[in-house]
């Protein structure tokens, strides 16, 4: 068993069901749970199989995981098995009662999405009026019950100029971490017009400046923008506070609601299903995962970049922008791939050797 590549972080999309209707949803969640979702007992079997390989952080996500009646039971079971349990949620269903149940079932932290400091703008993006107010109430309920909170924000053209305000709002409500997500064209996200590569670069630089100047106490990490490690290195920041930029298939993977394993939530490639193949077998013997773990397989400028060991380029964005098929939140078989997950990062303007594309 290789100790270099063991799962340290796993996202489990527990359900397709969600009470919001976000335009960037990578699994195209809807109001009701989908067919074939893992049952409670199958969920426990999944947890057992994960625990045999390592004791990672298990993020219970969705859809909206709090729509599952067994979410507390499964969180408690994972905690008993030695996994560190976190919850990824839109926050709108968290009351003090729910927060107490999360706490008692062993959930250590909750990640809640806030996409604007302006209520109406957040509500429009999330598709339901009142979702901003309820999300902040969810954050407050978690803090009152001593659960750590991370705020997740997806960068769009609409909120590009208010990230600073969202960070301030997050800190005001007691969040300890802030993850800035950059859009990946998968699921419903294929329909959203993304910001430009130059805007990405400027946004990352601005966020890293805030970190360097200790403007906020928040632990900040850009997500799906692995080039932040290159920029941080260029700015002379200590990289030890972060892991590698893209960790898909290296120390991270996603479990789909119906049991399929994929390299990450935004890379919709089936590696196997835990109903048919043990997680350990998939993790250590998937040809696709092993290809991701050998950086010599990277193509284009990513393959020759001096920062490939700390960055690696977003493999999901490389796949999504070389794929001409809208999978609508579904998964693709390895033998039928329409994109190239080893292609160069299409949204990075850096040219190996220290230059930038014009």
CSV table of C-alpha atoms in Angstrom, one decimal:
chain,number,residue,atom,x,y,z
A,1,UNK,CA,0.0,0.0,0.0
A,2,UNK,CA,1.5,3.4,-1.1
A,3,UNK,CA,1.6,5.8,1.8
A,4,UNK,CA,2.2,8.7,-0.5
A,5,UNK,CA,-1.2,8.6,-2.1
A,6,UNK,CA,-3.8,7.8,0.5
A,7,UNK,CA,-7.2,9.6,0.8
A,8,UNK,CA,-7.0,12.4,3.3
A,9,UNK,CA,-10.2,14.2,2.1
A,10,UNK,CA,-13.3,12.6,0.6
A,11,UNK,CA,-16.5,14.3,-0.5
A,12,UNK,CA,-19.6,12.1,-0.4
A,13,UNK,CA,-22.5,13.5,-2.3
A,14,UNK,CA,-25.2,11.8,-0.2
A,15,UNK,CA,-28.2,12.9,-2.3
A,16,UNK,CA,-29.4,14.5,-5.5
A,17,UNK,CA,-32.1,16.3,-3.5
A,18,UNK,CA,-31.8,20.0,-2.7
A,19,UNK,CA,-34.1,22.8,-1.5
A,20,UNK,CA,-32.3,25.4,-3.6
A,21,UNK,CA,-31.8,25.7,-7.3
A,22,UNK,CA,-28.2,27.0,-7.9
A,23,UNK,CA,-27.2,27.6,-11.5
A,24,UNK,CA,-23.7,26.2,-11.0
A,25,UNK,CA,-24.6,22.9,-9.4
A,26,UNK,CA,-22.2,20.2,-10.5
A,27,UNK,CA,-24.6,17.3,-10.0
A,28,UNK,CA,-27.7,19.1,-11.3
A,29,UNK,CA,-29.5,18.6,-8.0
A,30,UNK,CA,-33.3,18.8,-7.9
A,31,UNK,CA,-36.1,19.1,-5.2
A,32,UNK,CA,-36.3,15.3,-4.7
A,33,UNK,CA,-33.8,12.6,-4.0
A,34,UNK,CA,-32.7,10.6,-7.1
A,35,UNK,CA,-33.1,7.0,-7.8
A,36,UNK,CA,-30.5,4.5,-6.6
A,37,UNK,CA,-28.9,6.6,-3.9
A,38,UNK,CA,-26.9,4.6,-1.4
A,39,UNK,CA,-29.1,3.3,1.5
A,40,UNK,CA,-28.2,3.8,5.1
A,41,UNK,CA,-26.6,0.3,5.3
A,42,UNK,CA,-24.8,0.9,2.0
A,43,UNK,CA,-23.5,4.2,3.4
A,44,UNK,CA,-22.2,2.3,6.5
A,45,UNK,CA,-20.5,-0.2,4.2
A,46,UNK,CA,-18.9,2.7,2.3
A,47,UNK,CA,-17.6,4.2,5.6
A,48,UNK,CA,-16.2,0.8,6.6
A,49,UNK,CA,-14.3,0.4,3.3
A,50,UNK,CA,-12.9,4.0,3.6
A,51,UNK,CA,-11.8,3.3,7.2
A,52,UNK,CA,-9.9,0.2,6.0
A,53,UNK,CA,-7.8,2.5,3.7
A,54,UNK,CA,-7.2,5.6,5.9
A,55,UNK,CA,-8.9,7.9,8.4
A,56,UNK,CA,-9.7,10.9,6.2
A,57,UNK,CA,-11.9,13.9,6.6
A,58,UNK,CA,-15.3,12.8,5.2
A,59,UNK,CA,-17.4,15.7,3.9
A,60,UNK,CA,-21.1,14.8,3.8
A,61,UNK,CA,-22.4,16.9,1.0
A,62,UNK,CA,-25.1,16.8,-1.7
A,63,UNK,CA,-27.4,18.2,-3.1
A,64,UNK,CA,-28.4,19.1,0.4
A,65,UNK,CA,-27.2,16.4,2.9
A,66,UNK,CA,-29.6,17.6,5.6
A,67,UNK,CA,-32.5,16.4,3.5
A,68,UNK,CA,-31.4,12.8,4.3
A,69,UNK,CA,-33.2,11.5,7.4
A,70,UNK,CA,-30.1,9.3,8.2
A,71,UNK,CA,-27.5,12.1,8.0
A,72,UNK,CA,-26.9,12.2,11.8
A,73,UNK,CA,-26.8,8.4,12.0
A,74,UNK,CA,-24.2,8.2,9.2
A,75,UNK,CA,-22.2,11.0,10.7
A,76,UNK,CA,-22.1,9.3,14.1
A,77,UNK,CA,-21.1,6.0,12.4
A,78,UNK,CA,-18.2,7.6,10.5
A,79,UNK,CA,-17.1,9.3,13.7
A,80,UNK,CA,-17.1,5.9,15.6
A,81,UNK,CA,-14.9,4.5,12.7
A,82,UNK,CA,-12.3,7.2,13.3
A,83,UNK,CA,-13.1,9.5,10.4
A,84,UNK,CA,-13.2,13.3,10.9
A,85,UNK,CA,-16.7,14.3,9.7
A,86,UNK,CA,-17.6,17.7,8.2
A,87,UNK,CA,-20.8,18.8,6.5
A,88,UNK,CA,-21.1,20.8,3.2
A,89,UNK,CA,-24.5,22.6,3.1
A,90,UNK,CA,-26.3,25.6,1.9
A,91,UNK,CA,-27.0,26.3,5.6
A,92,UNK,CA,-30.7,27.1,5.2
A,93,UNK,CA,-31.9,24.1,7.2
A,94,UNK,CA,-29.6,24.6,10.2
A,95,UNK,CA,-31.4,25.6,13.4
A,96,UNK,CA,-30.1,25.3,16.9
A,97,UNK,CA,-31.9,21.9,17.1
A,98,UNK,CA,-30.1,20.7,14.0
A,99,UNK,CA,-26.8,22.1,15.1
A,100,UNK,CA,-27.0,20.2,18.4
A,101,UNK,CA,-27.7,17.0,16.5
A,102,UNK,CA,-24.7,17.7,14.3
A,103,UNK,CA,-22.5,18.3,17.3
A,104,UNK,CA,-23.7,15.2,19.1
A,105,UNK,CA,-23.1,13.0,16.0
A,106,UNK,CA,-19.5,14.1,15.9
A,107,UNK,CA,-19.5,16.7,13.1
A,108,UNK,CA,-16.4,18.9,13.6
A,109,UNK,CA,-17.1,21.6,11.0
A,110,UNK,CA,-19.7,22.8,8.6
A,111,UNK,CA,-19.1,24.5,5.3
A,112,UNK,CA,-21.9,27.0,4.3
A,113,UNK,CA,-22.1,28.8,1.0
A,114,UNK,CA,-22.4,32.5,0.9
A,115,UNK,CA,-22.2,34.0,-2.5
A,116,UNK,CA,-22.8,37.7,-1.9
A,117,UNK,CA,-22.8,40.2,0.9
A,118,UNK,CA,-26.1,41.5,-0.6
A,119,UNK,CA,-29.1,39.4,0.4
A,120,UNK,CA,-31.0,39.8,-2.9
A,121,UNK,CA,-27.9,38.9,-5.0
A,122,UNK,CA,-27.3,35.8,-3.0
A,123,UNK,CA,-30.9,34.8,-3.2
A,124,UNK,CA,-31.0,35.3,-6.9
A,125,UNK,CA,-28.0,33.1,-7.4
A,126,UNK,CA,-29.3,30.4,-5.1
A,127,UNK,CA,-32.8,30.5,-6.7
A,128,UNK,CA,-34.8,30.9,-3.4
A,129,UNK,CA,-35.8,34.1,-1.6
A,130,UNK,CA,-34.7,34.3,2.0
A,131,UNK,CA,-31.8,31.8,1.5
A,132,UNK,CA,-29.1,34.4,2.5
A,133,UNK,CA,-30.8,35.2,5.8
A,134,UNK,CA,-31.3,31.5,6.6
A,135,UNK,CA,-27.7,30.7,5.7
A,136,UNK,CA,-26.4,33.3,8.1
A,137,UNK,CA,-28.8,32.1,10.7
A,138,UNK,CA,-27.3,28.6,10.1
A,139,UNK,CA,-23.8,29.9,10.6
A,140,UNK,CA,-24.9,31.6,13.9
A,141,UNK,CA,-26.6,28.4,15.1
A,142,UNK,CA,-23.4,26.4,14.4
A,143,UNK,CA,-21.2,28.9,16.3
A,144,UNK,CA,-23.6,28.9,19.3
A,145,UNK,CA,-23.2,25.1,19.4
A,146,UNK,CA,-19.4,25.2,19.1
A,147,UNK,CA,-19.2,23.9,15.6
A,148,UNK,CA,-16.5,25.4,13.4
A,149,UNK,CA,-17.7,27.1,10.3
A,150,UNK,CA,-16.1,27.5,6.9
A,151,UNK,CA,-17.7,29.9,4.3
A,152,UNK,CA,-17.6,28.8,0.7
A,153,UNK,CA,-18.0,31.4,-2.0
A,154,UNK,CA,-18.1,30.8,-5.8
A,155,UNK,CA,-16.6,33.6,-7.8
A,156,UNK,CA,-18.8,34.9,-10.6
A,157,UNK,CA,-18.9,38.1,-12.6
A,158,UNK,CA,-21.8,39.2,-10.3
A,159,UNK,CA,-19.8,39.0,-7.0
A,160,UNK,CA,-16.3,39.6,-8.4
A,161,UNK,CA,-16.0,43.0,-6.8
A,162,UNK,CA,-17.4,42.1,-3.4
A,163,UNK,CA,-15.2,39.2,-2.2
A,164,UNK,CA,-13.7,41.5,0.4
A,165,UNK,CA,-17.1,42.3,1.8
A,166,UNK,CA,-18.1,38.6,1.9
A,167,UNK,CA,-14.9,37.8,3.8
A,168,UNK,CA,-15.6,40.5,6.3
A,169,UNK,CA,-19.2,39.2,6.7
A,170,UNK,CA,-17.9,35.7,7.2
A,171,UNK,CA,-15.5,36.8,9.9
A,172,UNK,CA,-18.2,38.9,11.6
A,173,UNK,CA,-20.4,35.8,11.9
A,174,UNK,CA,-17.6,33.8,13.5
A,175,UNK,CA,-16.3,31.7,10.5
A,176,UNK,CA,-12.8,30.5,10.9
A,177,UNK,CA,-12.1,29.5,7.3
A,178,UNK,CA,-13.0,30.9,3.9
A,179,UNK,CA,-12.7,28.9,0.6
A,180,UNK,CA,-13.0,30.8,-2.6
A,181,UNK,CA,-14.3,28.5,-5.4
A,182,UNK,CA,-13.5,29.1,-9.0
A,183,UNK,CA,-16.1,27.9,-11.5
A,184,UNK,CA,-15.6,24.6,-13.3
A,185,UNK,CA,-17.6,23.9,-16.4
A,186,UNK,CA,-19.4,20.7,-15.3
A,187,UNK,CA,-23.1,19.9,-14.6
A,188,UNK,CA,-25.2,23.1,-14.7
A,189,UNK,CA,-22.0,25.1,-14.4
A,190,UNK,CA,-21.5,24.6,-18.2
A,191,UNK,CA,-24.2,27.2,-18.8
A,192,UNK,CA,-22.6,30.0,-16.8
A,193,UNK,CA,-20.3,32.5,-18.5
A,194,UNK,CA,-17.1,32.4,-16.5
A,195,UNK,CA,-14.8,35.2,-15.6
A,196,UNK,CA,-11.6,35.6,-17.8
A,197,UNK,CA,-8.2,34.0,-17.0
A,198,UNK,CA,-6.8,37.5,-16.3
A,199,UNK,CA,-9.6,38.1,-13.8
A,200,UNK,CA,-8.8,34.8,-12.1
A,201,UNK,CA,-5.2,35.8,-11.8
A,202,UNK,CA,-6.0,39.2,-10.3
A,203,UNK,CA,-8.5,37.7,-7.9
A,204,UNK,CA,-6.0,35.2,-6.6
A,205,UNK,CA,-3.3,37.9,-6.3
A,206,UNK,CA,-5.8,40.0,-4.3
A,207,UNK,CA,-6.7,37.2,-2.0
A,208,UNK,CA,-3.1,36.3,-1.4
A,209,UNK,CA,-2.3,39.9,-0.6
A,210,UNK,CA,-5.0,39.8,2.1
A,211,UNK,CA,-3.4,36.7,3.5
A,212,UNK,CA,0.1,38.2,3.4
A,213,UNK,CA,-1.1,41.4,5.2
A,214,UNK,CA,-3.1,39.3,7.7
A,215,UNK,CA,-6.2,41.5,7.0
A,216,UNK,CA,-8.4,38.7,8.2
A,217,UNK,CA,-8.0,35.9,10.7
A,218,UNK,CA,-9.7,33.5,8.4
A,219,UNK,CA,-7.8,30.5,7.0
A,220,UNK,CA,-8.2,31.2,3.3
A,221,UNK,CA,-7.8,28.8,0.4
A,222,UNK,CA,-8.7,29.3,-3.3
A,223,UNK,CA,-10.4,26.1,-4.6
A,224,UNK,CA,-10.3,24.8,-8.2
A,225,UNK,CA,-7.6,27.4,-8.9
A,226,UNK,CA,-4.4,25.5,-8.3
A,227,UNK,CA,-2.3,28.2,-9.8
A,228,UNK,CA,-2.6,30.0,-6.5
A,229,UNK,CA,0.3,27.9,-5.3
A,230,UNK,CA,2.4,29.3,-8.2
A,231,UNK,CA,1.4,32.8,-7.4
A,232,UNK,CA,2.0,32.3,-3.6
A,233,UNK,CA,5.4,31.0,-4.4
A,234,UNK,CA,6.2,34.0,-6.6
A,235,UNK,CA,5.1,36.3,-3.8
A,236,UNK,CA,7.4,34.5,-1.3
A,237,UNK,CA,4.6,33.2,0.9
A,238,UNK,CA,5.1,30.0,3.0
A,239,UNK,CA,3.5,27.2,1.0
A,240,UNK,CA,3.4,24.8,4.0
A,241,UNK,CA,0.0,26.2,5.1
A,242,UNK,CA,-1.5,24.6,2.0
A,243,UNK,CA,-1.3,21.3,0.3
A,244,UNK,CA,-0.8,21.0,-3.5
A,245,UNK,CA,-3.0,23.1,-5.7
A,246,UNK,CA,-4.9,20.2,-7.4
A,247,UNK,CA,-5.3,17.1,-5.2
A,248,UNK,CA,-7.8,15.3,-7.4
A,249,UNK,CA,-6.9,11.6,-7.2
A,250,UNK,CA,-3.8,12.2,-5.1
A,251,UNK,CA,-5.3,12.6,-1.6
A,252,UNK,CA,-8.9,13.4,-2.6
A,253,UNK,CA,-11.9,11.9,-4.3
A,254,UNK,CA,-15.7,12.1,-4.5
A,255,UNK,CA,-18.4,9.5,-3.9
A,256,UNK,CA,-21.4,10.0,-6.1
A,257,UNK,CA,-24.9,9.5,-4.6
A,258,UNK,CA,-25.3,6.2,-6.4
A,259,UNK,CA,-21.9,4.9,-5.3
A,260,UNK,CA,-19.5,5.8,-8.1
A,261,UNK,CA,-16.1,7.1,-7.2
A,262,UNK,CA,-14.7,10.0,-9.2
A,263,UNK,CA,-11.4,11.9,-8.8
A,264,UNK,CA,-13.2,15.0,-7.6
A,265,UNK,CA,-16.7,16.4,-7.7
A,266,UNK,CA,-16.0,18.4,-10.8
A,267,UNK,CA,-14.3,15.6,-12.8
A,268,UNK,CA,-17.2,13.3,-13.7
A,269,UNK,CA,-15.3,10.2,-14.7
A,270,UNK,CA,-16.4,6.9,-13.3
A,271,UNK,CA,-13.6,5.0,-11.6
A,272,UNK,CA,-15.8,2.2,-10.2
A,273,UNK,CA,-18.8,1.7,-8.0
A,274,UNK,CA,-18.5,0.7,-4.3
A,275,UNK,CA,-21.5,-1.5,-4.8
A,276,UNK,CA,-19.4,-3.7,-7.1
A,277,UNK,CA,-15.8,-3.0,-6.2
A,278,UNK,CA,-14.2,-2.3,-2.9
A,279,UNK,CA,-13.0,1.3,-2.3
A,280,UNK,CA,-9.5,0.1,-1.6
A,281,UNK,CA,-9.3,-1.6,-5.0
A,282,UNK,CA,-10.6,1.5,-6.8
A,283,UNK,CA,-8.4,3.9,-5.0
A,284,UNK,CA,-5.1,2.0,-5.5
A,285,UNK,CA,-5.7,0.4,-8.8
A,286,UNK,CA,-7.7,2.8,-11.0
A,287,UNK,CA,-5.7,3.5,-14.2
A,288,UNK,CA,-7.1,7.1,-14.2
A,289,UNK,CA,-6.0,7.8,-10.6
A,290,UNK,CA,-2.6,6.3,-11.2
A,291,UNK,CA,-2.3,8.5,-14.4
A,292,UNK,CA,-3.1,11.6,-12.3
A,293,UNK,CA,-0.4,10.6,-9.8
A,294,UNK,CA,2.4,10.6,-12.3
A,295,UNK,CA,3.0,14.3,-13.2
A,296,UNK,CA,5.0,13.2,-16.2
A,297,UNK,CA,1.6,12.5,-17.8
A,298,UNK,CA,0.6,16.2,-17.8
A,299,UNK,CA,0.4,17.7,-21.2
A,300,UNK,CA,1.1,21.1,-22.8
A,301,UNK,CA,2.6,23.8,-20.6
A,302,UNK,CA,1.5,22.0,-17.4
A,303,UNK,CA,3.8,19.1,-18.3
A,304,UNK,CA,6.9,21.3,-18.5
A,305,UNK,CA,6.0,23.9,-15.8
A,306,UNK,CA,8.4,24.4,-13.0
A,307,UNK,CA,5.4,24.7,-10.6
A,308,UNK,CA,3.7,21.4,-11.6
A,309,UNK,CA,4.6,19.7,-8.4
A,310,UNK,CA,2.9,22.3,-6.2
A,311,UNK,CA,0.1,23.3,-8.7
A,312,UNK,CA,-0.7,20.7,-11.4
A,313,UNK,CA,-3.4,22.7,-13.1
A,314,UNK,CA,-7.1,22.0,-12.5
A,315,UNK,CA,-7.7,18.6,-14.0
A,316,UNK,CA,-11.5,19.1,-14.0
A,317,UNK,CA,-11.3,22.4,-15.9
A,318,UNK,CA,-8.9,20.8,-18.4
A,319,UNK,CA,-11.4,18.1,-18.9
A,320,UNK,CA,-14.4,20.3,-19.0
A,321,UNK,CA,-13.0,22.8,-21.5
A,322,UNK,CA,-11.8,20.0,-23.8
A,323,UNK,CA,-15.1,18.2,-23.7
A,324,UNK,CA,-17.9,19.1,-26.1
A,325,UNK,CA,-20.5,17.1,-24.4
A,326,UNK,CA,-22.7,18.5,-21.7
A,327,UNK,CA,-23.1,15.7,-19.3
A,328,UNK,CA,-25.8,17.5,-17.3
A,329,UNK,CA,-24.4,16.4,-14.0
A,330,UNK,CA,-24.0,12.8,-15.1
A,331,UNK,CA,-20.9,10.6,-15.2
A,332,UNK,CA,-18.8,9.3,-18.1
A,333,UNK,CA,-17.3,5.9,-18.5
A,334,UNK,CA,-13.5,5.8,-18.8
A,335,UNK,CA,-13.7,4.2,-22.2
A,336,UNK,CA,-16.0,6.9,-23.5
A,337,UNK,CA,-14.2,10.1,-22.4
A,338,UNK,CA,-15.0,13.2,-24.4
A,339,UNK,CA,-12.3,15.4,-22.8
A,340,UNK,CA,-8.7,15.2,-21.8
A,341,UNK,CA,-8.2,15.3,-18.0
A,342,UNK,CA,-4.4,15.5,-18.5
A,343,UNK,CA,-4.5,18.5,-20.8
A,344,UNK,CA,-2.9,21.8,-19.8
A,345,UNK,CA,-4.8,24.1,-17.5
A,346,UNK,CA,-6.8,26.3,-20.0
A,347,UNK,CA,-7.4,29.2,-17.6
A,348,UNK,CA,-3.8,29.8,-16.5
A,349,UNK,CA,-1.9,32.6,-18.4
A,350,UNK,CA,1.5,31.6,-17.1
A,351,UNK,CA,4.0,30.3,-19.5
A,352,UNK,CA,6.8,28.1,-18.0
A,353,UNK,CA,10.0,30.0,-17.7
A,354,UNK,CA,8.5,33.1,-16.2
A,355,UNK,CA,6.4,34.7,-18.9
A,356,UNK,CA,2.7,35.4,-19.3
A,357,UNK,CA,0.4,35.0,-22.3
A,358,UNK,CA,-0.8,38.2,-23.8
